Amino acid sequence: MKILVSGSLAYDRIMDFPGYFKDHILPEKVHLLNVSFEIGVLKENFGGTAGNIAYNLKLLKEDPTIIGSAGKDFNHYRGWLKENGISQKGISITNDELTACAYVITDRANNQITAFHKGAMALESSINFGEYKNLNPRNSLAVIAPGNKFEMVDLGRLYKNKGIPYIFDPGQQIPVLTNRDLRFLLKGAKVFVVNDYEFSLISKRLSLPLTDIKRLAEIVIVTKGEKGAQVATSEDSFAVKAVKPRKIVDPTGAGDAFRAGLIKGLANGYPLKKTVQLATLVATYPIEHYGTQEHSFSLPEIKSRFLKIFDSKLN
C-alpha cells in the first residue's frame, strides 16, 4: 500500500506550565489580555503533522512518503528521518526560510495555547505533483493533514481526479481555509476527522449539521479526548472509548498518532470499529512523553495491548 502523508514539518518547542490558565485569565478582561506564564519544562523536538503521522506509521511497520516543505535549518530533522527509515522523496527544501516551528504551552488541565510560525510552509510549494499522477488508486491511501493551504487543496484535487481515497484532517488550518476549500475537501473524502471543537467550528461556518456532513464524507470521526471518539457513516453511528494512558505527561501529538492508527487500520482492511480502536490505542503513546516523536513501540506490543484491552486480535 502506497501511503502519502501531506502536512507540516516543524520543530516543536513544548512548554509545561505547572498551573492553570484559568487562574491567570479574567474573562471580563480578555479584551485587555496581557499574561505571562512561568514555564517549568521546555523541550525542542521534531514535529509537524506530516512528520508525526509518518513517524507513528513507521512504528506500525508501514512505509509512508511525506509530502511537505522545510527550510534551511532542516538538516537536523533530515537526520532523524533517515535514522528512522522515513522517505524524504516528497519533501521540498527552501533556503529562503526556516522550517516551521510550533510553540506549545500546556497547563495542568491539559489545556493548550499554541503559536505557530509557518516559515517554509507558507511559501509557494516547489513540490512536483506530477510525480504522483501514476499512482494506482486501488493500492494507495492519502492523508491531507494541516499544512500549506494551497497544497491541501491541490492534493485534494489530484486525489479526486485519480480516485485515490484520502483522509481529510483540516485541524489548525481551519481558520485559513475558505468555506469553499472546506466544502471541496470534505466532499468525497474517505474519512473526515476532527476534534469536537473543530467539528463545531466547521459545522457552524458551513451551516452543515452532522447529517449533511455524512453525505459529503464517507466516514466522519470526531475525537473527544479522554471521552474517546464518535464515528458516523451514512448507515451507522457508534462511540469508541478512549484507551487510558499509562501516565499523562503531555497531550501534544496524540491527534497525529490517532491519524496514524486510522491509516494503519484502513490500509490493512480492518473493520471500521477495530480501526478506530487501534487509533485510540496508538494515540496514548505520545501522551506519555514530552514531544510528539519521543515515544516508541513495536507492532507486537501494539497487538498484545490491543488484545488485552479490546479482547480482539489484530491481524
PDB file of C-alpha atoms in Angstrom:
ATOM      1  CA  MET A   1       0.000   0.000   0.000  1.00  0.00           C
ATOM      2  CA  LYS A   2       1.374   3.403  -1.043  1.00  0.00           C
ATOM      3  CA  ILE A   3       0.712   5.828   1.818  1.00  0.00           C
ATOM      4  CA  LEU A   4       1.058   9.566   1.156  1.00  0.00           C
ATOM      5  CA  VAL A   5       1.240  11.868   4.172  1.00  0.00           C
ATOM      6  CA  SER A   6       0.985  15.588   3.441  1.00  0.00           C
ATOM      7  CA  GLY A   7       1.107  18.286   6.083  1.00  0.00           C
ATOM      8  CA  SER A   8       3.626  20.289   8.061  1.00  0.00           C
ATOM      9  CA  LEU A   9       7.197  19.569   9.097  1.00  0.00           C
ATOM     10  CA  ALA A  10       8.117  21.585  12.157  1.00  0.00           C
ATOM     11  CA  TYR A  11      10.303  21.896  15.178  1.00  0.00           C
ATOM     12  CA  ASP A  12       8.180  21.802  18.327  1.00  0.00           C
ATOM     13  CA  ARG A  13       9.079  23.822  21.394  1.00  0.00           C
ATOM     14  CA  ILE A  14       6.886  22.265  24.056  1.00  0.00           C
ATOM     15  CA  MET A  15       6.417  24.007  27.389  1.00  0.00           C
ATOM     16  CA  ASP A  16       4.809  22.747  30.575  1.00  0.00           C
ATOM     17  CA  PHE A  17       3.008  25.282  32.766  1.00  0.00           C
ATOM     18  CA  PRO A  18       2.536  23.840  36.288  1.00  0.00           C
ATOM     19  CA  GLY A  19      -0.617  25.886  36.990  1.00  0.00           C
ATOM     20  CA  TYR A  20      -3.973  26.513  35.331  1.00  0.00           C
ATOM     21  CA  PHE A  21      -4.558  29.086  32.601  1.00  0.00           C
ATOM     22  CA  LYS A  22      -7.965  29.888  34.107  1.00  0.00           C
ATOM     23  CA  ASP A  23      -6.282  31.240  37.250  1.00  0.00           C
ATOM     24  CA  HIS A  24      -4.454  33.878  35.201  1.00  0.00           C
ATOM     25  CA  ILE A  25      -7.130  34.956  32.733  1.00  0.00           C
ATOM     26  CA  LEU A  26     -10.022  37.183  33.769  1.00  0.00           C
ATOM     27  CA  PRO A  27     -12.969  36.587  31.400  1.00  0.00           C
ATOM     28  CA  GLU A  28     -14.181  40.172  31.758  1.00  0.00           C
ATOM     29  CA  LYS A  29     -10.717  41.463  30.771  1.00  0.00           C
ATOM     30  CA  VAL A  30      -9.946  39.331  27.712  1.00  0.00           C
ATOM     31  CA  HIS A  31     -10.102  42.448  25.528  1.00  0.00           C
ATOM     32  CA  LEU A  32      -7.066  43.703  27.507  1.00  0.00           C
ATOM     33  CA  LEU A  33      -5.278  40.367  27.747  1.00  0.00           C
ATOM     34  CA  ASN A  34      -1.689  40.612  28.963  1.00  0.00           C
ATOM     35  CA  VAL A  35      -0.469  37.431  30.633  1.00  0.00           C
ATOM     36  CA  SER A  36       2.868  35.778  31.303  1.00  0.00           C
ATOM     37  CA  PHE A  37       3.409  32.141  32.258  1.00  0.00           C
ATOM     38  CA  GLU A  38       6.498  30.857  34.049  1.00  0.00           C
ATOM     39  CA  ILE A  39       7.343  27.569  32.374  1.00  0.00           C
ATOM     40  CA  GLY A  40       8.517  24.520  34.286  1.00  0.00           C
ATOM     41  CA  VAL A  41       9.719  22.436  31.319  1.00  0.00           C
ATOM     42  CA  LEU A  42      10.920  23.459  27.847  1.00  0.00           C
ATOM     43  CA  LYS A  43      11.974  20.976  25.184  1.00  0.00           C
ATOM     44  CA  GLU A  44      12.613  21.183  21.454  1.00  0.00           C
ATOM     45  CA  ASN A  45      11.518  18.186  19.433  1.00  0.00           C
ATOM     46  CA  PHE A  46      10.786  17.088  15.897  1.00  0.00           C
ATOM     47  CA  GLY A  47       7.159  17.626  14.963  1.00  0.00           C
ATOM     48  CA  GLY A  48       4.673  18.847  12.413  1.00  0.00           C
ATOM     49  CA  THR A  49       1.579  16.944  11.351  1.00  0.00           C
ATOM     50  CA  ALA A  50       3.207  15.090   8.454  1.00  0.00           C
ATOM     51  CA  GLY A  51       6.329  14.229  10.444  1.00  0.00           C
ATOM     52  CA  ASN A  52       4.336  12.968  13.421  1.00  0.00           C
ATOM     53  CA  ILE A  53       1.940  10.852  11.380  1.00  0.00           C
ATOM     54  CA  ALA A  54       4.769   9.353   9.316  1.00  0.00           C
ATOM     55  CA  TYR A  55       6.815   8.543  12.439  1.00  0.00           C
ATOM     56  CA  ASN A  56       3.936   6.619  14.009  1.00  0.00           C
ATOM     57  CA  LEU A  57       3.197   4.830  10.744  1.00  0.00           C
ATOM     58  CA  LYS A  58       6.804   3.676  10.579  1.00  0.00           C
ATOM     59  CA  LEU A  59       6.489   2.264  14.104  1.00  0.00           C
ATOM     60  CA  LEU A  60       3.386   0.444  12.836  1.00  0.00           C
ATOM     61  CA  LYS A  61       5.544  -1.117  10.085  1.00  0.00           C
ATOM     62  CA  GLU A  62       4.127   0.943   7.224  1.00  0.00           C
ATOM     63  CA  ASP A  63       6.239   2.836   4.682  1.00  0.00           C
ATOM     64  CA  PRO A  64       4.841   6.372   4.321  1.00  0.00           C
ATOM     65  CA  THR A  65       6.015   9.081   1.944  1.00  0.00           C
ATOM     66  CA  ILE A  66       5.992  12.612   3.362  1.00  0.00           C
ATOM     67  CA  ILE A  67       4.804  15.434   1.104  1.00  0.00           C
ATOM     68  CA  GLY A  68       5.713  18.813   2.575  1.00  0.00           C
ATOM     69  CA  SER A  69       8.103  21.766   2.731  1.00  0.00           C
ATOM     70  CA  ALA A  70      11.042  22.513   5.023  1.00  0.00           C
ATOM     71  CA  GLY A  71      13.615  25.265   5.429  1.00  0.00           C
ATOM     72  CA  LYS A  72      17.346  25.874   5.541  1.00  0.00           C
ATOM     73  CA  ASP A  73      17.635  24.529   9.101  1.00  0.00           C
ATOM     74  CA  PHE A  74      16.197  21.122   8.203  1.00  0.00           C
ATOM     75  CA  ASN A  75      19.417  19.077   8.390  1.00  0.00           C
ATOM     76  CA  HIS A  76      18.866  18.003  11.999  1.00  0.00           C
ATOM     77  CA  TYR A  77      15.345  16.811  11.197  1.00  0.00           C
ATOM     78  CA  ARG A  78      16.568  15.167   7.991  1.00  0.00           C
ATOM     79  CA  GLY A  79      18.996  13.076  10.009  1.00  0.00           C
ATOM     80  CA  TRP A  80      16.175  11.945  12.307  1.00  0.00           C
ATOM     81  CA  LEU A  81      14.022  10.857   9.362  1.00  0.00           C
ATOM     82  CA  LYS A  82      16.928   8.979   7.825  1.00  0.00           C
ATOM     83  CA  GLU A  83      17.683   7.291  11.146  1.00  0.00           C
ATOM     84  CA  ASN A  84      14.097   6.045  11.267  1.00  0.00           C
ATOM     85  CA  GLY A  85      13.931   4.970   7.635  1.00  0.00           C
ATOM     86  CA  ILE A  86      11.279   7.506   6.614  1.00  0.00           C
ATOM     87  CA  SER A  87      11.239   8.535   2.953  1.00  0.00           C
ATOM     88  CA  GLN A  88      12.160  12.163   2.217  1.00  0.00           C
ATOM     89  CA  LYS A  89      11.464  11.928  -1.505  1.00  0.00           C
ATOM     90  CA  GLY A  90       8.429  14.211  -1.338  1.00  0.00           C
ATOM     91  CA  ILE A  91       9.999  16.914   0.859  1.00  0.00           C
ATOM     92  CA  SER A  92      10.703  20.266  -0.797  1.00  0.00           C
ATOM     93  CA  ILE A  93      13.548  22.346   0.721  1.00  0.00           C
ATOM     94  CA  THR A  94      13.843  26.137   0.507  1.00  0.00           C
ATOM     95  CA  ASN A  95      16.912  28.123   1.522  1.00  0.00           C
ATOM     96  CA  ASP A  96      14.926  31.341   1.898  1.00  0.00           C
ATOM     97  CA  GLU A  97      13.114  30.432   5.117  1.00  0.00           C
ATOM     98  CA  LEU A  98      13.393  28.461   8.327  1.00  0.00           C
ATOM     99  CA  THR A  99      11.459  25.268   8.898  1.00  0.00           C
ATOM    100  CA  ALA A 100       8.078  25.836  10.538  1.00  0.00           C
ATOM    101  CA  CYS A 101       8.092  25.995  14.339  1.00  0.00           C
ATOM    102  CA  ALA A 102       5.342  25.448  16.917  1.00  0.00           C
ATOM    103  CA  TYR A 103       5.400  26.871  20.436  1.00  0.00           C
ATOM    104  CA  VAL A 104       3.012  24.934  22.674  1.00  0.00           C
ATOM    105  CA  ILE A 105       2.193  25.696  26.328  1.00  0.00           C
ATOM    106  CA  THR A 106       0.184  23.095  28.260  1.00  0.00           C
ATOM    107  CA  ASP A 107      -1.338  23.664  31.698  1.00  0.00           C
ATOM    108  CA  ARG A 108      -2.204  21.128  34.409  1.00  0.00           C
ATOM    109  CA  ALA A 109      -5.652  20.552  32.924  1.00  0.00           C
ATOM    110  CA  ASN A 110      -4.076  19.743  29.528  1.00  0.00           C
ATOM    111  CA  ASN A 111      -5.405  22.987  28.057  1.00  0.00           C
ATOM    112  CA  GLN A 112      -3.069  24.287  25.371  1.00  0.00           C
ATOM    113  CA  ILE A 113      -2.027  27.621  23.893  1.00  0.00           C
ATOM    114  CA  THR A 114      -0.132  27.289  20.621  1.00  0.00           C
ATOM    115  CA  ALA A 115       1.760  29.810  18.497  1.00  0.00           C
ATOM    116  CA  PHE A 116       2.849  28.582  15.076  1.00  0.00           C
ATOM    117  CA  HIS A 117       5.373  30.154  12.700  1.00  0.00           C
ATOM    118  CA  LYS A 118       4.795  28.766   9.215  1.00  0.00           C
ATOM    119  CA  GLY A 119       8.256  29.504   7.856  1.00  0.00           C
ATOM    120  CA  ALA A 120       8.909  27.420   4.740  1.00  0.00           C
ATOM    121  CA  MET A 121       5.395  26.000   4.899  1.00  0.00           C
ATOM    122  CA  ALA A 122       3.961  29.396   3.907  1.00  0.00           C
ATOM    123  CA  LEU A 123       5.943  29.661   0.675  1.00  0.00           C
ATOM    124  CA  GLU A 124       4.678  28.602  -2.721  1.00  0.00           C
ATOM    125  CA  SER A 125       5.449  24.926  -2.981  1.00  0.00           C
ATOM    126  CA  SER A 126       8.053  23.502  -5.320  1.00  0.00           C
ATOM    127  CA  ILE A 127       6.565  20.027  -4.920  1.00  0.00           C
ATOM    128  CA  ASN A 128       6.284  18.202  -8.234  1.00  0.00           C
ATOM    129  CA  PHE A 129       2.693  16.997  -8.183  1.00  0.00           C
ATOM    130  CA  GLY A 130       3.306  15.204 -11.470  1.00  0.00           C
ATOM    131  CA  GLU A 131       5.285  12.559  -9.583  1.00  0.00           C
ATOM    132  CA  TYR A 132       2.044  11.314  -8.036  1.00  0.00           C
ATOM    133  CA  LYS A 133      -0.094  11.128 -11.176  1.00  0.00           C
ATOM    134  CA  ASN A 134       0.712   7.474 -11.891  1.00  0.00           C
ATOM    135  CA  LEU A 135      -0.448   6.166  -8.525  1.00  0.00           C
ATOM    136  CA  ASN A 136      -2.707   3.131  -8.504  1.00  0.00           C
ATOM    137  CA  PRO A 137      -5.890   4.174  -6.658  1.00  0.00           C
ATOM    138  CA  ARG A 138      -6.535   0.571  -5.597  1.00  0.00           C
ATOM    139  CA  ASN A 139      -3.188   0.441  -3.822  1.00  0.00           C
ATOM    140  CA  SER A 140      -2.892   3.993  -2.482  1.00  0.00           C
ATOM    141  CA  LEU A 141      -4.138   5.898   0.550  1.00  0.00           C
ATOM    142  CA  ALA A 142      -3.501   9.540   1.406  1.00  0.00           C
ATOM    143  CA  VAL A 143      -3.974  11.849   4.344  1.00  0.00           C
ATOM    144  CA  ILE A 144      -4.339  15.599   3.902  1.00  0.00           C
ATOM    145  CA  ALA A 145      -3.233  16.920   7.289  1.00  0.00           C
ATOM    146  CA  PRO A 146      -2.806  20.615   8.207  1.00  0.00           C
ATOM    147  CA  GLY A 147      -0.094  22.149   6.035  1.00  0.00           C
ATOM    148  CA  ASN A 148       0.234  24.712   3.251  1.00  0.00           C
ATOM    149  CA  LYS A 149      -3.389  25.554   2.427  1.00  0.00           C
ATOM    150  CA  PHE A 150      -2.771  25.679  -1.323  1.00  0.00           C
ATOM    151  CA  GLU A 151      -1.076  22.278  -1.264  1.00  0.00           C
ATOM    152  CA  MET A 152      -4.003  20.879   0.723  1.00  0.00           C
ATOM    153  CA  VAL A 153      -6.440  21.939  -1.998  1.00  0.00           C
ATOM    154  CA  ASP A 154      -4.140  20.944  -4.876  1.00  0.00           C
ATOM    155  CA  LEU A 155      -3.558  17.493  -3.403  1.00  0.00           C
ATOM    156  CA  GLY A 156      -7.278  17.094  -2.800  1.00  0.00           C
ATOM    157  CA  ARG A 157      -7.884  17.850  -6.469  1.00  0.00           C
ATOM    158  CA  LEU A 158      -5.173  15.355  -7.505  1.00  0.00           C
ATOM    159  CA  TYR A 159      -6.571  12.586  -5.302  1.00  0.00           C
ATOM    160  CA  LYS A 160     -10.118  13.194  -6.522  1.00  0.00           C
ATOM    161  CA  ASN A 161      -9.025  13.096 -10.172  1.00  0.00           C
ATOM    162  CA  LYS A 162      -7.077   9.873  -9.613  1.00  0.00           C
ATOM    163  CA  GLY A 163      -9.727   8.243  -7.443  1.00  0.00           C
ATOM    164  CA  ILE A 164      -7.289   7.908  -4.531  1.00  0.00           C
ATOM    165  CA  PRO A 165      -9.054   7.611  -1.153  1.00  0.00           C
ATOM    166  CA  TYR A 166      -7.955  10.291   1.288  1.00  0.00           C
ATOM    167  CA  ILE A 167      -8.388  11.302   4.903  1.00  0.00           C
ATOM    168  CA  PHE A 168      -9.168  14.987   5.374  1.00  0.00           C
ATOM    169  CA  ASP A 169      -7.839  16.444   8.628  1.00  0.00           C
ATOM    170  CA  PRO A 170      -8.063  20.264   8.474  1.00  0.00           C
ATOM    171  CA  GLY A 171      -7.049  20.847  12.108  1.00  0.00           C
ATOM    172  CA  GLN A 172      -5.064  24.021  12.712  1.00  0.00           C
ATOM    173  CA  GLN A 173      -5.631  25.223   9.146  1.00  0.00           C
ATOM    174  CA  ILE A 174      -9.388  25.638   9.544  1.00  0.00           C
ATOM    175  CA  PRO A 175      -9.038  29.436  10.031  1.00  0.00           C
ATOM    176  CA  VAL A 176      -7.142  29.908   6.743  1.00  0.00           C
ATOM    177  CA  LEU A 177      -9.154  27.509   4.586  1.00  0.00           C
ATOM    178  CA  THR A 178     -12.082  29.222   2.897  1.00  0.00           C
ATOM    179  CA  ASN A 179     -15.578  27.795   3.148  1.00  0.00           C
ATOM    180  CA  ARG A 180     -15.226  26.792  -0.491  1.00  0.00           C
ATOM    181  CA  ASP A 181     -11.964  24.948   0.271  1.00  0.00           C
ATOM    182  CA  LEU A 182     -13.527  23.138   3.222  1.00  0.00           C
ATOM    183  CA  ARG A 183     -16.521  22.006   1.180  1.00  0.00           C
ATOM    184  CA  PHE A 184     -14.295  20.920  -1.690  1.00  0.00           C
ATOM    185  CA  LEU A 185     -12.033  18.801   0.525  1.00  0.00           C
ATOM    186  CA  LEU A 186     -14.935  17.423   2.557  1.00  0.00           C
ATOM    187  CA  LYS A 187     -16.839  16.230  -0.489  1.00  0.00           C
ATOM    188  CA  GLY A 188     -15.620  12.799  -1.483  1.00  0.00           C
ATOM    189  CA  ALA A 189     -13.244  12.284   1.441  1.00  0.00           C
ATOM    190  CA  LYS A 190     -12.878   8.693   2.605  1.00  0.00           C
ATOM    191  CA  VAL A 191     -12.588   9.971   6.175  1.00  0.00           C
ATOM    192  CA  PHE A 192     -13.187  13.379   7.719  1.00  0.00           C
ATOM    193  CA  VAL A 193     -11.507  13.533  11.134  1.00  0.00           C
ATOM    194  CA  VAL A 194     -11.523  16.442  13.597  1.00  0.00           C
ATOM    195  CA  ASN A 195     -11.826  17.022  17.321  1.00  0.00           C
ATOM    196  CA  ASP A 196     -15.151  18.091  18.817  1.00  0.00           C
ATOM    197  CA  TYR A 197     -14.255  21.795  18.902  1.00  0.00           C
ATOM    198  CA  GLU A 198     -13.117  21.744  15.260  1.00  0.00           C
ATOM    199  CA  PHE A 199     -16.279  19.921  14.230  1.00  0.00           C
ATOM    200  CA  SER A 200     -18.470  22.560  15.865  1.00  0.00           C
ATOM    201  CA  LEU A 201     -16.454  25.311  14.191  1.00  0.00           C
ATOM    202  CA  ILE A 202     -16.760  23.816  10.706  1.00  0.00           C
ATOM    203  CA  SER A 203     -20.401  22.855  11.180  1.00  0.00           C
ATOM    204  CA  LYS A 204     -21.222  26.441  12.145  1.00  0.00           C
ATOM    205  CA  ARG A 205     -19.153  28.021   9.366  1.00  0.00           C
ATOM    206  CA  LEU A 206     -20.656  25.841   6.646  1.00  0.00           C
ATOM    207  CA  SER A 207     -24.130  25.685   8.216  1.00  0.00           C
ATOM    208  CA  LEU A 208     -23.931  21.906   7.943  1.00  0.00           C
ATOM    209  CA  PRO A 209     -25.174  19.565  10.676  1.00  0.00           C
ATOM    210  CA  LEU A 210     -23.725  16.071  11.030  1.00  0.00           C
ATOM    211  CA  THR A 211     -26.460  14.579   8.850  1.00  0.00           C
ATOM    212  CA  ASP A 212     -25.328  16.751   5.931  1.00  0.00           C
ATOM    213  CA  ILE A 213     -21.603  16.257   6.545  1.00  0.00           C
ATOM    214  CA  LYS A 214     -22.163  12.477   6.410  1.00  0.00           C
ATOM    215  CA  ARG A 215     -23.426  12.936   2.858  1.00  0.00           C
ATOM    216  CA  LEU A 216     -20.156  14.607   1.854  1.00  0.00           C
ATOM    217  CA  ALA A 217     -17.594  12.331   3.539  1.00  0.00           C
ATOM    218  CA  GLU A 218     -17.868   8.548   3.707  1.00  0.00           C
ATOM    219  CA  ILE A 219     -16.762   8.345   7.354  1.00  0.00           C
ATOM    220  CA  VAL A 220     -16.919  11.135   9.948  1.00  0.00           C
ATOM    221  CA  ILE A 221     -14.813  10.768  13.097  1.00  0.00           C
ATOM    222  CA  VAL A 222     -14.978  13.293  15.920  1.00  0.00           C
ATOM    223  CA  THR A 223     -12.383  12.818  18.652  1.00  0.00           C
ATOM    224  CA  LYS A 224     -13.233  13.855  22.207  1.00  0.00           C
ATOM    225  CA  GLY A 225     -10.012  13.447  24.161  1.00  0.00           C
ATOM    226  CA  GLU A 226     -10.425  11.266  27.229  1.00  0.00           C
ATOM    227  CA  LYS A 227     -14.041  10.606  26.195  1.00  0.00           C
ATOM    228  CA  GLY A 228     -12.929   8.709  23.092  1.00  0.00           C
ATOM    229  CA  ALA A 229     -14.333   9.204  19.602  1.00  0.00           C
ATOM    230  CA  GLN A 230     -17.689   9.311  17.864  1.00  0.00           C
ATOM    231  CA  VAL A 231     -17.898   7.641  14.464  1.00  0.00           C
ATOM    232  CA  ALA A 232     -20.640   8.204  11.904  1.00  0.00           C
ATOM    233  CA  THR A 233     -21.351   6.913   8.406  1.00  0.00           C
ATOM    234  CA  SER A 234     -24.448   7.109   6.231  1.00  0.00           C
ATOM    235  CA  GLU A 235     -25.545   3.757   7.667  1.00  0.00           C
ATOM    236  CA  ASP A 236     -24.254   3.645  11.231  1.00  0.00           C
ATOM    237  CA  SER A 237     -23.076   5.618  14.244  1.00  0.00           C
ATOM    238  CA  PHE A 238     -21.130   4.417  17.263  1.00  0.00           C
ATOM    239  CA  ALA A 239     -18.781   5.543  20.009  1.00  0.00           C
ATOM    240  CA  VAL A 240     -15.315   4.193  20.790  1.00  0.00           C
ATOM    241  CA  LYS A 241     -13.960   4.604  24.294  1.00  0.00           C
ATOM    242  CA  ALA A 242     -10.547   6.167  24.804  1.00  0.00           C
ATOM    243  CA  VAL A 243      -7.674   3.990  25.959  1.00  0.00           C
ATOM    244  CA  LYS A 244      -6.329   5.255  29.269  1.00  0.00           C
ATOM    245  CA  PRO A 245      -2.630   6.224  29.045  1.00  0.00           C
ATOM    246  CA  ARG A 246      -0.301   4.518  31.499  1.00  0.00           C
ATOM    247  CA  LYS A 247       0.734   8.026  32.542  1.00  0.00           C
ATOM    248  CA  ILE A 248      -0.112  11.538  31.383  1.00  0.00           C
ATOM    249  CA  VAL A 249       2.838  13.777  30.575  1.00  0.00           C
ATOM    250  CA  ASP A 250       1.745  15.957  27.641  1.00  0.00           C
ATOM    251  CA  PRO A 251      -1.125  15.556  25.131  1.00  0.00           C
ATOM    252  CA  THR A 252       0.713  17.138  22.196  1.00  0.00           C
ATOM    253  CA  GLY A 253       0.865  14.760  19.247  1.00  0.00           C
ATOM    254  CA  ALA A 254      -1.961  12.470  20.332  1.00  0.00           C
ATOM    255  CA  GLY A 255      -4.129  13.567  17.408  1.00  0.00           C
ATOM    256  CA  ASP A 256      -1.445  12.797  14.837  1.00  0.00           C
ATOM    257  CA  ALA A 257      -0.816   9.385  16.408  1.00  0.00           C
ATOM    258  CA  PHE A 258      -4.570   8.759  16.228  1.00  0.00           C
ATOM    259  CA  ARG A 259      -4.449   9.539  12.485  1.00  0.00           C
ATOM    260  CA  ALA A 260      -1.597   7.080  12.018  1.00  0.00           C
ATOM    261  CA  GLY A 261      -3.654   4.364  13.688  1.00  0.00           C
ATOM    262  CA  LEU A 262      -6.559   5.156  11.372  1.00  0.00           C
ATOM    263  CA  ILE A 263      -4.337   4.874   8.319  1.00  0.00           C
ATOM    264  CA  LYS A 264      -2.871   1.577   9.536  1.00  0.00           C
ATOM    265  CA  GLY A 265      -6.334   0.107  10.011  1.00  0.00           C
ATOM    266  CA  LEU A 266      -7.685   1.344   6.681  1.00  0.00           C
ATOM    267  CA  ALA A 267      -4.580   0.232   4.777  1.00  0.00           C
ATOM    268  CA  ASN A 268      -4.885  -3.256   6.234  1.00  0.00           C
ATOM    269  CA  GLY A 269      -8.616  -3.593   5.702  1.00  0.00           C
ATOM    270  CA  TYR A 270      -9.634  -3.720   9.363  1.00  0.00           C
ATOM    271  CA  PRO A 271     -13.319  -3.233  10.221  1.00  0.00           C
ATOM    272  CA  LEU A 272     -14.094   0.401  10.985  1.00  0.00           C
ATOM    273  CA  LYS A 273     -14.640  -0.060  14.716  1.00  0.00           C
ATOM    274  CA  LYS A 274     -11.390  -2.000  15.091  1.00  0.00           C
ATOM    275  CA  THR A 275      -9.595   0.691  13.077  1.00  0.00           C
ATOM    276  CA  VAL A 276     -10.767   3.439  15.432  1.00  0.00           C
ATOM    277  CA  GLN A 277      -9.949   1.304  18.476  1.00  0.00           C
ATOM    278  CA  LEU A 278      -6.408   0.898  17.143  1.00  0.00           C
ATOM    279  CA  ALA A 279      -6.217   4.663  16.631  1.00  0.00           C
ATOM    280  CA  THR A 280      -7.213   5.318  20.244  1.00  0.00           C
ATOM    281  CA  LEU A 281      -4.507   2.940  21.446  1.00  0.00           C
ATOM    282  CA  VAL A 282      -1.741   4.470  19.296  1.00  0.00           C
ATOM    283  CA  ALA A 283      -2.832   7.937  20.465  1.00  0.00           C
ATOM    284  CA  THR A 284      -1.842   7.140  24.059  1.00  0.00           C
ATOM    285  CA  TYR A 285       1.880   6.811  23.332  1.00  0.00           C
ATOM    286  CA  PRO A 286       2.851  10.465  22.731  1.00  0.00           C
ATOM    287  CA  ILE A 287       0.722  11.466  25.745  1.00  0.00           C
ATOM    288  CA  GLU A 288       3.161   9.502  27.912  1.00  0.00           C
ATOM    289  CA  HIS A 289       6.171  11.573  26.761  1.00  0.00           C
ATOM    290  CA  TYR A 290       7.299  15.156  26.200  1.00  0.00           C
ATOM    291  CA  GLY A 291       7.488  15.524  22.453  1.00  0.00           C
ATOM    292  CA  THR A 292       5.490  14.124  19.569  1.00  0.00           C
ATOM    293  CA  GLN A 293       8.186  11.732  18.325  1.00  0.00           C
ATOM    294  CA  GLU A 294       9.861  10.799  21.609  1.00  0.00           C
ATOM    295  CA  HIS A 295       7.876   7.596  22.163  1.00  0.00           C
ATOM    296  CA  SER A 296       8.459   4.195  20.661  1.00  0.00           C
ATOM    297  CA  PHE A 297       6.607   0.911  20.389  1.00  0.00           C
ATOM    298  CA  SER A 298       6.728  -2.310  18.414  1.00  0.00           C
ATOM    299  CA  LEU A 299       3.918  -3.791  16.355  1.00  0.00           C
ATOM    300  CA  PRO A 300       3.884  -6.970  18.510  1.00  0.00           C
ATOM    301  CA  GLU A 301       3.469  -4.733  21.575  1.00  0.00           C
ATOM    302  CA  ILE A 302       0.522  -2.950  19.945  1.00  0.00           C
ATOM    303  CA  LYS A 303      -1.105  -6.267  19.047  1.00  0.00           C
ATOM    304  CA  SER A 304      -0.611  -7.592  22.571  1.00  0.00           C
ATOM    305  CA  ARG A 305      -2.077  -4.494  24.223  1.00  0.00           C
ATOM    306  CA  PHE A 306      -4.950  -4.406  21.725  1.00  0.00           C
ATOM    307  CA  LEU A 307      -5.883  -7.992  22.578  1.00  0.00           C
ATOM    308  CA  LYS A 308      -5.742  -7.245  26.289  1.00  0.00           C
ATOM    309  CA  ILE A 309      -7.774  -4.022  26.083  1.00  0.00           C
ATOM    310  CA  PHE A 310     -10.347  -4.903  23.424  1.00  0.00           C
ATOM    311  CA  ASP A 311     -10.375  -8.710  23.667  1.00  0.00           C
ATOM    312  CA  SER A 312      -9.819  -8.903  19.920  1.00  0.00           C
ATOM    313  CA  LYS A 313      -6.870  -9.796  17.698  1.00  0.00           C
ATOM    314  CA  LEU A 314      -5.160  -7.583  15.137  1.00  0.00           C
ATOM    315  CA  ASN A 315      -4.012  -9.412  12.016  1.00  0.00           C
TER     316      ASN A 315
END
